[in-house]
Structure formats: C-alpha cells, structure tokens
Amino acid sequence: MNTLNWIQIGKLEDIPQQGARTVTTPHGEIAVFRTIDDQVFALDNRCPHKNGPLAQGIIHGHRVTCPLHSWVISLENGEAVAPDAGCAHRYNVKLDNGELLLQLPDKK
Amino acid sequence: MAANKTRLVVIGNGMAGIRTVEELIKMSPDEYDITVFGAEPQPNYNRILLSPVLSGEMAFQETVLNDWGWYQENNITLHAGKPVTKIHRKQCVVSTDDGLSVPYDRLLIATGSNPFMPPIPGIDLPGVVAYRNIQDVEAMLAAAQTGQRAVVIGGGLLGLEAANGLSLRGMDVSVVHINDWLMERQLDKVGGDLLTAELQKRGLNFYLAHQTEAILGKQHVTGLQFKNGLEIDADLVVMAVGIRPNIALAKSAGIHCERGIVVNDTMQTFDPKIYSVGECVQHRGQTYGLVAPLFEQAKVAANHLAEFGRMRYQGSLVSTKLKVTGIDLFSAGDFHAAEGDEELLLQDASRGVYKKLILRNNKLRGAVMYGDTMDGPWYFQMLRDGTDVSEFREHILFGQAHLGDAGRAGASSVMNMADNAEICGCNGINKGMIVKAIIEKKLFTIEEVRAHTKASSSCGSCTGLVEALLANTLGGDYSAPPSKKPMCTCTELSHDDVRDAITQHALDSLPQLMQMLNWKTPDGCASCRPALNFYLLAAAPDTYKDDSHSRFINERVHANIQKDGTYSVIPRIWGGVTSPAELRAIANIADKYEVPTVKFTGGQRLDLLGVTKENLPKMWGDLVAAGFVSGHAYGKALRTVKTCVGSEWCRFGTQDSTGLGIRMEKETWGSWTPHKFKIAVSGCPRNCAEATIKDFGVVCVDSGYELHVGGNGGIKVRVTDFLCKVSTEAEVLEYCGAFMQLYREEAHYLERTAPWIERTGLTHIKQRVVDDASMRAELYTRFLQSQTSAQIDPWKARAEGKDALEYVPLTAIAEMAN
C-alpha cells in the first residue's frame, strides 16, 4: 500500500524569491518553486512538452515559463496554460516553522 | 445573479458589442452583471463572412462566433430578437416594445449600421433587398432559386461580393455603379479597370457611370431605368450603395450625434454612463465600416469599463481586401497622389499585376495592389509605423524579399501555395493547418495564430507569411497589430514608453517600475521581465542591481541550456587567435569533465557541449586558472569578434585585422545589449571574416577602415549598411563603442541592429554617430563607463562562490522513510 510521507527538504530561505531548486528523489527530479508572494509549489522537473527542466524557467506570478520552448505551466496544478495542453505532476509541499516539507509516496 | 454587481446593458449583439464584452470578461471577469439585447434572432455571428455564405463556400453555422452556450457559461443574459426601442437616461433603464425593461449602471450602444436605401421610385417593391444581415442573404438565395436576372446597385466592396455570390448561385448578374470605375474608395482607375476586366471574364455585366432613375415593376420588381433612359430587366435588385451609422435610438434618447454617435478617445458618449463602439460611432470625425477598427475600439471601451482607465483610441488606418475567391486586391491609406507626393508604379499586364505606392518624404501614405497582394500586410505595417523607406526604396515594389529566405523562394503568392506547404519550419506547421485554425477558431490576430498553432512563435521568420495568410483568409477584417505595440500583456505601454519612463522618473528597480507604471501582473512575465531588467541596467549601469531571476536561464547561469538540460561552455578566444598552451588547457579540461562533444563555433571559438549544471562552476574555475574569461555565447551581449589573419601574414592584407579585432574585443566584451551583438574585422575587401553580415563590421582598406553596421546572417540574412570610413584604429574603437551605446540606449529588447536600423533609419544613426562629433564622444564615454562594471568576469565570480545555490540541488532524497 502506498502511504504518503512528509519529508524535510530544507528551509524557505534556501530558495530565492522567484526562484526554484531541485530535489532528487526515487520518483525523479522534483522542482520546488518559491513565488514572489512566498508561496511554495512542487512539480516534476519535466515540462509536459519536451521534458524541459522547469526549475530553470522564469517564475512569474504562480506560473513558470519553460526554458526550452516557453510553454507556461501553472504552479498551482501543473497544467499548461491554454491553448497548450499537458500536465506536469504536482506534489504537496508545505511550510512548517520555516521548514519546507515535501509529501512523497513511499513506493515508486 | 449577484445583487451588488454593477449592471452593464449592451444594445447590439453584433461583432463590436460582443467583442467588447469578451475583452471586458478577460480583464475583469466578475465586475459586471451583463445583459445583451440583439435585434436579430441569432447569436453573434461573423458578418464579414456573409459573402462566403452567399456564394455557397460556407454554411451559416460556420460564421457563428459565440453560440448560445457561450452566453450561459459567462452568465450573460441575452435577449435575441428583441430590439431596444427606448433609453430612459434619467431612470437609467432601457426598454423594448414588448414591455421588457432593464436598468443599467453602464450602457454600451453597439447598434452598428443600416444599409442606405436611396429615395428612388420603386425602392419599396418586393424583390428589392439590402445586403446587411443573414435575413438579406436568405432573401437573395430564395430569389436565386426562381429568378434569373439580378441587378446589384453599387460597385463597392459589398456590392461586388454580393454580385459574385449571386453569379456563383447561377444568376445572370449586372452591376450598376455611379462612378467611372469600381471601388473608387479603395482603388484608382487602373486598378478598377483591371478588376472590371477580371469580373467580366467571370460573366458579370457592368453599367459604369450609370445612375438609377427608378426601379420598375408593379407587384414585384421587373427592371431598372437609368437617368439616360436605358432600361434593363431584373427579378432581384440588391441595394449596396453604402451604409449609414444606426443612430436613431441614441438620437431619440438625446445623446449627441452627428453622422454617428459622437464619442471621445475613451469611447464614451456625451452621457458619461453611456459608451458606444462599432459602426454606429463617430470618432474624431471618422466613421468606420471594417472590423479591425471596431476591435481596437472594443479593447479601449472594455479597458475603461473595467476601470483600468489607461487606453485611448486614436483612430485607425484601415486596409481593404475584396473577398472574392481568386481575385487578389488590396488597398490601404490614401492612394491618390497629392502635391508633393511621389508615385511608384509597377504594371505587368500579362501577369495581371498592378502595384502603386504613394510616398511622401520617403514614407508610405497609401498602397493599391492588384494581382499579387502578398506584401499588402508589409506595406500596411510600414504605413502605420511611418517607416522611412529610403534605404530600400529601389526594391520596395518587389516586396519583402526575405519571405523567400527560408527555402520558400518563388512562392509568388501565399494563397497559391499548396495546403501542405510548410510555413513555419521551426514547428512544422503547414498552410492548411493555419488556415483551418483561422477559420475554425475564429482567429483575427497574429498573436492568436501564434498561440493556437505555434506558427511564427519560434524564430519569427515566417511572420510575414502568416500575416499574409491571415489577411488573405480574413480579407480587410484582418486585425493588424497596432503600430504602437504594448510590450506584453502585462501592460499597455510600448517598449519606448517604458524606456522613456525609466529615464524620466529615474526608476531603479523592477518592483518600483511595475508599481509606478501600473503593471497588471504582480511580477510581470517571462517576456517583460528580461526586457525591463535590461532597460534598467542600461539606464544605470553603475547602480542598478541586476535581477538574475529576471534573466533567461542562459544568462542567469552563464551557459547555454541544451535540449537535455545540460549546458554548453564557450570560453572567449580573443579575435579567434589561440595558442598551443590554450588549446592544451581546453583539451585537459574537456577530458577532466568528460565533455562528450567539442565543436568549433561559427565565431572562431570552441564549444564544450554536454556539461552538467553542477559541474559548471568547477569547470569555470579551471578555465579561469588557465587564463580564460566567459565568452558570453549565452547572452544578449557582445559575442565574438571574428577576424582574418590580415597584414601580418596574408599577402593581400592591408591592415592588422587580427590585432584590431583583439583590441575591439578587449574593449567591448562583457557589454549587455538588446540582442546578441557580433563584430568582425576583415583585412582587405575580400572580406574573409564576413564583416558585412555582422552587427558591426570593419573592412580594412589601404587608406584606412570602412565601417559597416546592421548586418546579420541567420534567419533573415541582411547585408550591412555602410556607415563611414575612418583612418585610425582609435577611431574604429570610438565609432564602434558609440554605435553599440546608441543601440543599447535606443533599441527594443530582442531587436537586433538590423531591424533597429530599418525602424529608425540609417540617417538617424549617422547623425548621432558620424555627423555629430560631440554626441559620438558622449556616447563613447557612456559606453566606456558602463564597461567598468560590465567587465567583471561572471565565470570567475561564480567559480569563487557567487550564486552557489543556483548550481546545486536543494537536497537529495535517497530512499523513503519507513
């Protein structure tokens, strides 16, 4: 059975505003984003278009523009902004006393 | 329905009214409770496609822009088939004849226009119809079933489209026109005669310079009598002599009207609660009957209804295209030469091509084209932008030559291309896909085509072709981009507006700029942030704190991202001259980091490809230790200075081109520019360094140095313009620095020197860099000043730990807990 675990991955200040860092996991590389309003989001670090590393994109509002072909992906749900269509897998991430916690299933 | 929302009532369910509602919903989705009244029983349809419906090339259903579901989804109350008959301005209520009354806080009048029915005897007879709405088309189609002979009165755009449609439906059609030639508002006599000849070949009869005295018949129309006494038979008469703004309702409510409902630049009528858009409007004395201006008006009205209060409508220049399949005709602007104007003519009778351009002071004022209209959008753009055409005037009649550059040479007209012809080579989009998207998705602008098909969204070299497809598919209703383009959707301001504001208000940070200039988004987008960051940096190179998160990844990490997420590293090799020791160092570093590919670049350097992000700072440390600095191959910055061997070795060399190239590179490296900037120095006119396709090229001659600017290879090959000739190396350096600084201060972000020069004119640049010695000296001083902070090697800084977090993962999770 798959259970979900909250895993400490660092502190909020480890990620700059409008920036992203990656976390290597058994599920692949996950991009953790920090937006201008200090919210954090986590997505697979692969654009649904051609696997571009989303963590390297420009982050604006709650969106990221992929560095390879400029698809715009919503950080809130991983969906590409219309008229493009596709979805990057989203993970739960939260802040607890300045600690960043990422929720991952225990099995691949 | 939410009780506390502001109530907007729209009178008119046509293209202008509904476009305004669409724009408003985009800008401010929840602000209004919207009610729409339409006189016609249909949902909003594309009136400009009535001609293809009449000719049988399209079904009515295909012209519907917003179906019933759209109104429901957007919570819009629609009263279709219920014309508003009274506006009670005191009570702020509108009412219909069947007793419906709806209160408003804001009212939008978009009642469009009515066909003009001249007061001639017989005008009310059955069998006489106008050409305005789908009911008229249905009446004509019914007549075509039984009748034989149709007469269209009016040889303008609408009349000819009606005549063509009826002819295709099997009727014997005559066109009566009061003027000596057809479409005199859009065509000169030569163009009009060509059109008459072509339409005659298709079986239409013409009575030009004929005026109708009376329509004959007792119970039904039977014929027509002209002023000169001639009579002709007719079973159907279509009146297409013009349209008049439909202002009856507004007038009856006491709203100030002249020819149309008078509005100001915010589309507001004299009653501040009432706005108006579309064909019913009179703005700065002008009324419009084409769709592109209506869309511009809709955007402005919506902006003010959404209480953004930023935009002004300043009138439109319009272009026209006849929607008759197989006839290419385009006109724009004022094409009757006035005193002081010059006419450029191209007439090729056997190819059926006619082009006339009207110039004043080397700027386009008007264009008429017949037979080959592919360059219509190009001419129209230059007309709107007021482009100075003196540099390419001798070629201008032959069109925008670059359309053939990407392997499409010989495509004489985009509409003649096969459906499977590739238009966008970057994204593999062919003509059929684009045309299908334009029709099915009802696209009107180049931006919409980019969003839906990706065509023209990558390198942009097919933009001209896509615009031609839009213009050809939509006819005169193609909504050409406004000449003052907003930077991006985050603002209404243009690049120039923003650059001016930065200087004027001495802005020095992104948040401050966005707040001051009312940015619509909290922190911009991937398009405006890099531009703003550059503009701020160029304005205050010593004090502005560069925002790395507003830079594209390549500039943020000082290497080029590749398709697999690895990077390429190109160290600077001054003037392309290297040594065994340098090559050994590069080889050792390539070995150490297991670089999979090493390649010579076109700019005489070595590219190390396939480096992981984590390895970049370490690799740079090794390169810096071996004496290298960053090559900036990743940046909108000075790239390479390409040289040939010059007088040191070459038997033809006239000057020390290599030495000069190295000195130029040492002075200019590190400089950020609006787009990439390339330099080359050739030692003699044989030009082995290809200096005449660089942003700044030097060609050495025996007596000195020829300076050339504004060239580039790539998508749109452009040969440089000759700037001037100088006699010393010191002068070369000064002119080069001054030119780069002017480019840095004036060009739009992502605009290379070639389009910048084409936009501003070479004269403009010569005046500042060549003719005015003191201005040149000031530019050069500012350039050198900005270089003091720019020539800090970004690789060395990062090898020493700057931005260290950027290059390593946050953490690695090896295995799951439990």
Short mmCIF file of N, CA, C and O in Angstrom, two decimals, chain B residues 718-780:
data_model
loop_
_atom_site.label_atom_id
_atom_site.label_comp_id
_atom_site.label_asym_id
_atom_site.label_seq_id
_atom_site.Cartn_x
_atom_site.Cartn_y
_atom_site.Cartn_z
N ARG B 718 20.96 39.74 -43.78
CA ARG B 718 20.92 41.15 -44.16
C ARG B 718 22.35 41.66 -44.25
O ARG B 718 23.14 41.49 -43.32
N VAL B 719 22.65 42.25 -45.37
CA VAL B 719 23.97 42.83 -45.55
C VAL B 719 23.99 44.18 -44.85
O VAL B 719 22.97 44.87 -44.78
N THR B 720 25.18 44.52 -44.31
CA THR B 720 25.31 45.75 -43.56
C THR B 720 25.06 47.00 -44.42
O THR B 720 25.14 46.96 -45.64
N ASP B 721 24.79 48.09 -43.73
CA ASP B 721 24.79 49.41 -44.37
C ASP B 721 26.16 50.03 -44.12
O ASP B 721 26.74 49.87 -43.05
N PHE B 722 26.66 50.75 -45.11
CA PHE B 722 27.94 51.43 -44.95
C PHE B 722 27.73 52.64 -44.05
O PHE B 722 26.87 53.49 -44.31
N LEU B 723 28.50 52.71 -42.96
CA LEU B 723 28.35 53.82 -42.02
C LEU B 723 29.27 54.97 -42.42
O LEU B 723 28.83 56.08 -42.67
N CYS B 724 30.56 54.70 -42.49
CA CYS B 724 31.52 55.74 -42.87
C CYS B 724 32.91 55.10 -42.97
O CYS B 724 33.07 53.92 -42.70
N LYS B 725 33.88 55.90 -43.36
CA LYS B 725 35.25 55.41 -43.41
C LYS B 725 36.09 56.25 -42.46
O LYS B 725 35.93 57.47 -42.39
N VAL B 726 36.98 55.58 -41.71
CA VAL B 726 37.85 56.31 -40.78
C VAL B 726 39.30 55.91 -41.07
O VAL B 726 39.55 54.93 -41.79
N SER B 727 40.25 56.65 -40.48
CA SER B 727 41.63 56.37 -40.87
C SER B 727 42.51 55.76 -39.76
O SER B 727 43.61 55.30 -40.04
N THR B 728 42.04 55.75 -38.53
CA THR B 728 42.89 55.16 -37.48
C THR B 728 42.14 54.11 -36.68
O THR B 728 40.90 54.11 -36.63
N GLU B 729 42.92 53.24 -36.00
CA GLU B 729 42.31 52.22 -35.14
C GLU B 729 41.56 52.87 -33.98
O GLU B 729 40.50 52.39 -33.56
N ALA B 730 42.11 53.96 -33.45
CA ALA B 730 41.45 54.64 -32.33
C ALA B 730 40.05 55.09 -32.74
O ALA B 730 39.09 54.99 -31.98
N GLU B 731 39.94 55.56 -33.98
CA GLU B 731 38.62 55.98 -34.46
C GLU B 731 37.67 54.78 -34.59
O GLU B 731 36.50 54.88 -34.25
N VAL B 732 38.22 53.65 -35.08
CA VAL B 732 37.38 52.45 -35.18
C VAL B 732 36.79 52.13 -33.82
O VAL B 732 35.57 51.90 -33.67
N LEU B 733 37.63 52.15 -32.77
CA LEU B 733 37.17 51.83 -31.42
C LEU B 733 36.11 52.82 -30.96
O LEU B 733 35.09 52.44 -30.38
N GLU B 734 36.34 54.10 -31.24
CA GLU B 734 35.38 55.11 -30.78
C GLU B 734 34.03 54.96 -31.49
O GLU B 734 32.98 54.97 -30.86
N TYR B 735 34.06 54.81 -32.82
CA TYR B 735 32.81 54.67 -33.56
C TYR B 735 32.07 53.41 -33.13
O TYR B 735 30.84 53.40 -33.02
N CYS B 736 32.83 52.34 -32.92
CA CYS B 736 32.21 51.08 -32.53
C CYS B 736 31.52 51.22 -31.17
O CYS B 736 30.36 50.84 -31.00
N GLY B 737 32.23 51.79 -30.20
CA GLY B 737 31.66 51.98 -28.86
C GLY B 737 30.43 52.88 -28.90
O GLY B 737 29.41 52.61 -28.26
N ALA B 738 30.52 53.96 -29.69
CA ALA B 738 29.41 54.90 -29.78
C ALA B 738 28.19 54.23 -30.41
O ALA B 738 27.06 54.39 -29.95
N PHE B 739 28.44 53.44 -31.46
CA PHE B 739 27.33 52.74 -32.12
C PHE B 739 26.67 51.75 -31.17
O PHE B 739 25.44 51.68 -31.06
N MET B 740 27.52 50.97 -30.45
CA MET B 740 26.95 50.00 -29.51
C MET B 740 26.13 50.70 -28.43
O MET B 740 25.08 50.23 -28.02
N GLN B 741 26.63 51.84 -27.96
CA GLN B 741 25.92 52.54 -26.89
C GLN B 741 24.58 53.07 -27.38
O GLN B 741 23.57 52.95 -26.69
N LEU B 742 24.55 53.61 -28.60
CA LEU B 742 23.29 54.10 -29.15
C LEU B 742 22.28 52.95 -29.26
O LEU B 742 21.11 53.08 -28.91
N TYR B 743 22.79 51.81 -29.70
CA TYR B 743 21.95 50.60 -29.81
C TYR B 743 21.44 50.20 -28.42
O TYR B 743 20.25 49.92 -28.24
N ARG B 744 22.33 50.22 -27.45
CA ARG B 744 21.93 49.86 -26.08
C ARG B 744 20.88 50.83 -25.54
O ARG B 744 19.98 50.44 -24.80
N GLU B 745 20.98 52.09 -25.90
CA GLU B 745 20.08 53.09 -25.33
C GLU B 745 18.75 53.20 -26.07
O GLU B 745 17.76 53.64 -25.52
N GLU B 746 18.72 52.79 -27.34
CA GLU B 746 17.53 53.08 -28.13
C GLU B 746 16.74 51.86 -28.61
O GLU B 746 15.53 51.96 -28.80
N ALA B 747 17.39 50.74 -28.82
CA ALA B 747 16.68 49.63 -29.44
C ALA B 747 15.74 48.97 -28.45
O ALA B 747 15.88 49.13 -27.24
N HIS B 748 14.76 48.24 -28.97
CA HIS B 748 13.87 47.46 -28.12
C HIS B 748 14.57 46.16 -27.76
O HIS B 748 15.36 45.63 -28.54
N TYR B 749 14.26 45.64 -26.59
CA TYR B 749 14.85 44.38 -26.19
C TYR B 749 14.50 43.30 -27.21
O TYR B 749 13.36 43.23 -27.68
N LEU B 750 15.45 42.47 -27.54
CA LEU B 750 15.33 41.40 -28.55
C LEU B 750 15.20 41.92 -29.98
O LEU B 750 14.74 41.22 -30.87
N GLU B 751 15.60 43.16 -30.19
CA GLU B 751 15.60 43.71 -31.54
C GLU B 751 17.06 43.80 -31.98
O GLU B 751 17.86 44.51 -31.35
N ARG B 752 17.42 43.09 -33.00
CA ARG B 752 18.82 43.15 -33.44
C ARG B 752 19.09 44.47 -34.16
O ARG B 752 18.18 45.22 -34.46
N THR B 753 20.36 44.72 -34.45
CA THR B 753 20.69 46.01 -35.05
C THR B 753 20.00 46.18 -36.40
O THR B 753 19.63 47.30 -36.76
N ALA B 754 19.81 45.08 -37.15
CA ALA B 754 19.22 45.21 -38.49
C ALA B 754 17.80 45.78 -38.43
O ALA B 754 17.52 46.81 -39.05
N PRO B 755 16.87 45.15 -37.70
CA PRO B 755 15.53 45.75 -37.63
C PRO B 755 15.52 47.11 -36.93
O PRO B 755 14.69 47.97 -37.27
N TRP B 756 16.44 47.30 -36.00
CA TRP B 756 16.50 48.62 -35.33
C TRP B 756 16.84 49.71 -36.34
O TRP B 756 16.21 50.76 -36.40
N ILE B 757 17.83 49.43 -37.19
CA ILE B 757 18.22 50.42 -38.21
C ILE B 757 17.09 50.60 -39.21
O ILE B 757 16.78 51.71 -39.64
N GLU B 758 16.43 49.50 -39.58
CA GLU B 758 15.32 49.63 -40.53
C GLU B 758 14.19 50.44 -39.93
O GLU B 758 13.48 51.17 -40.63
N ARG B 759 14.01 50.33 -38.62
CA ARG B 759 12.92 51.05 -37.97
C ARG B 759 13.26 52.54 -37.83
O ARG B 759 12.43 53.40 -38.07
N THR B 760 14.51 52.82 -37.43
CA THR B 760 14.82 54.22 -37.13
C THR B 760 15.45 54.93 -38.32
O THR B 760 15.45 56.15 -38.38
N GLY B 761 15.97 54.17 -39.27
CA GLY B 761 16.61 54.78 -40.43
C GLY B 761 18.10 54.98 -40.21
O GLY B 761 18.54 55.36 -39.13
N LEU B 762 18.88 54.70 -41.24
CA LEU B 762 20.33 54.84 -41.14
C LEU B 762 20.72 56.30 -40.89
O LEU B 762 21.68 56.59 -40.17
N THR B 763 19.93 57.21 -41.47
CA THR B 763 20.23 58.64 -41.29
C THR B 763 20.26 59.00 -39.81
O THR B 763 21.15 59.71 -39.35
N HIS B 764 19.28 58.49 -39.09
CA HIS B 764 19.18 58.74 -37.66
C HIS B 764 20.48 58.31 -36.95
O HIS B 764 20.98 59.02 -36.08
N ILE B 765 21.00 57.19 -37.36
CA ILE B 765 22.21 56.68 -36.71
C ILE B 765 23.44 57.47 -37.14
O ILE B 765 24.29 57.82 -36.32
N LYS B 766 23.51 57.77 -38.43
CA LYS B 766 24.64 58.56 -38.93
C LYS B 766 24.70 59.92 -38.24
O LYS B 766 25.78 60.41 -37.89
N GLN B 767 23.54 60.54 -38.08
CA GLN B 767 23.52 61.87 -37.45
C GLN B 767 24.17 61.84 -36.08
O GLN B 767 24.87 62.75 -35.69
N ARG B 768 23.94 60.74 -35.34
CA ARG B 768 24.43 60.68 -33.96
C ARG B 768 25.85 60.13 -33.85
O ARG B 768 26.61 60.55 -32.98
N VAL B 769 26.17 59.18 -34.72
CA VAL B 769 27.47 58.51 -34.56
C VAL B 769 28.53 59.12 -35.48
O VAL B 769 29.72 59.13 -35.14
N VAL B 770 28.13 59.62 -36.64
CA VAL B 770 29.12 60.11 -37.61
C VAL B 770 29.16 61.64 -37.66
O VAL B 770 30.21 62.25 -37.45
N ASP B 771 28.00 62.26 -37.90
CA ASP B 771 27.99 63.69 -38.18
C ASP B 771 28.30 64.56 -36.97
O ASP B 771 28.91 65.61 -37.09
N ASP B 772 27.86 64.13 -35.80
CA ASP B 772 27.97 64.97 -34.61
C ASP B 772 29.08 64.44 -33.71
O ASP B 772 28.90 63.49 -32.95
N ALA B 773 30.26 65.07 -33.81
CA ALA B 773 31.43 64.56 -33.08
C ALA B 773 31.23 64.60 -31.57
O ALA B 773 31.69 63.71 -30.85
N SER B 774 30.53 65.62 -31.09
CA SER B 774 30.39 65.71 -29.63
C SER B 774 29.41 64.65 -29.13
O SER B 774 29.60 64.04 -28.08
N MET B 775 28.37 64.38 -29.92
CA MET B 775 27.44 63.33 -29.50
C MET B 775 28.13 61.97 -29.52
O MET B 775 27.95 61.15 -28.62
N ARG B 776 28.97 61.75 -30.54
CA ARG B 776 29.73 60.50 -30.61
C ARG B 776 30.61 60.34 -29.38
O ARG B 776 30.67 59.29 -28.75
N ALA B 777 31.28 61.43 -29.03
CA ALA B 777 32.18 61.36 -27.87
C ALA B 777 31.40 61.06 -26.60
O ALA B 777 31.84 60.27 -25.75
N GLU B 778 30.22 61.66 -26.47
CA GLU B 778 29.40 61.40 -25.27
C GLU B 778 28.94 59.94 -25.22
O GLU B 778 28.98 59.30 -24.17
N LEU B 779 28.50 59.45 -26.37
CA LEU B 779 28.07 58.05 -26.42
C LEU B 779 29.22 57.13 -26.03
O LEU B 779 29.06 56.19 -25.25
N TYR B 780 30.39 57.42 -26.58
CA TYR B 780 31.56 56.57 -26.33
C TYR B 780 31.93 56.62 -24.85
O TYR B 780 32.24 55.59 -24.24
#
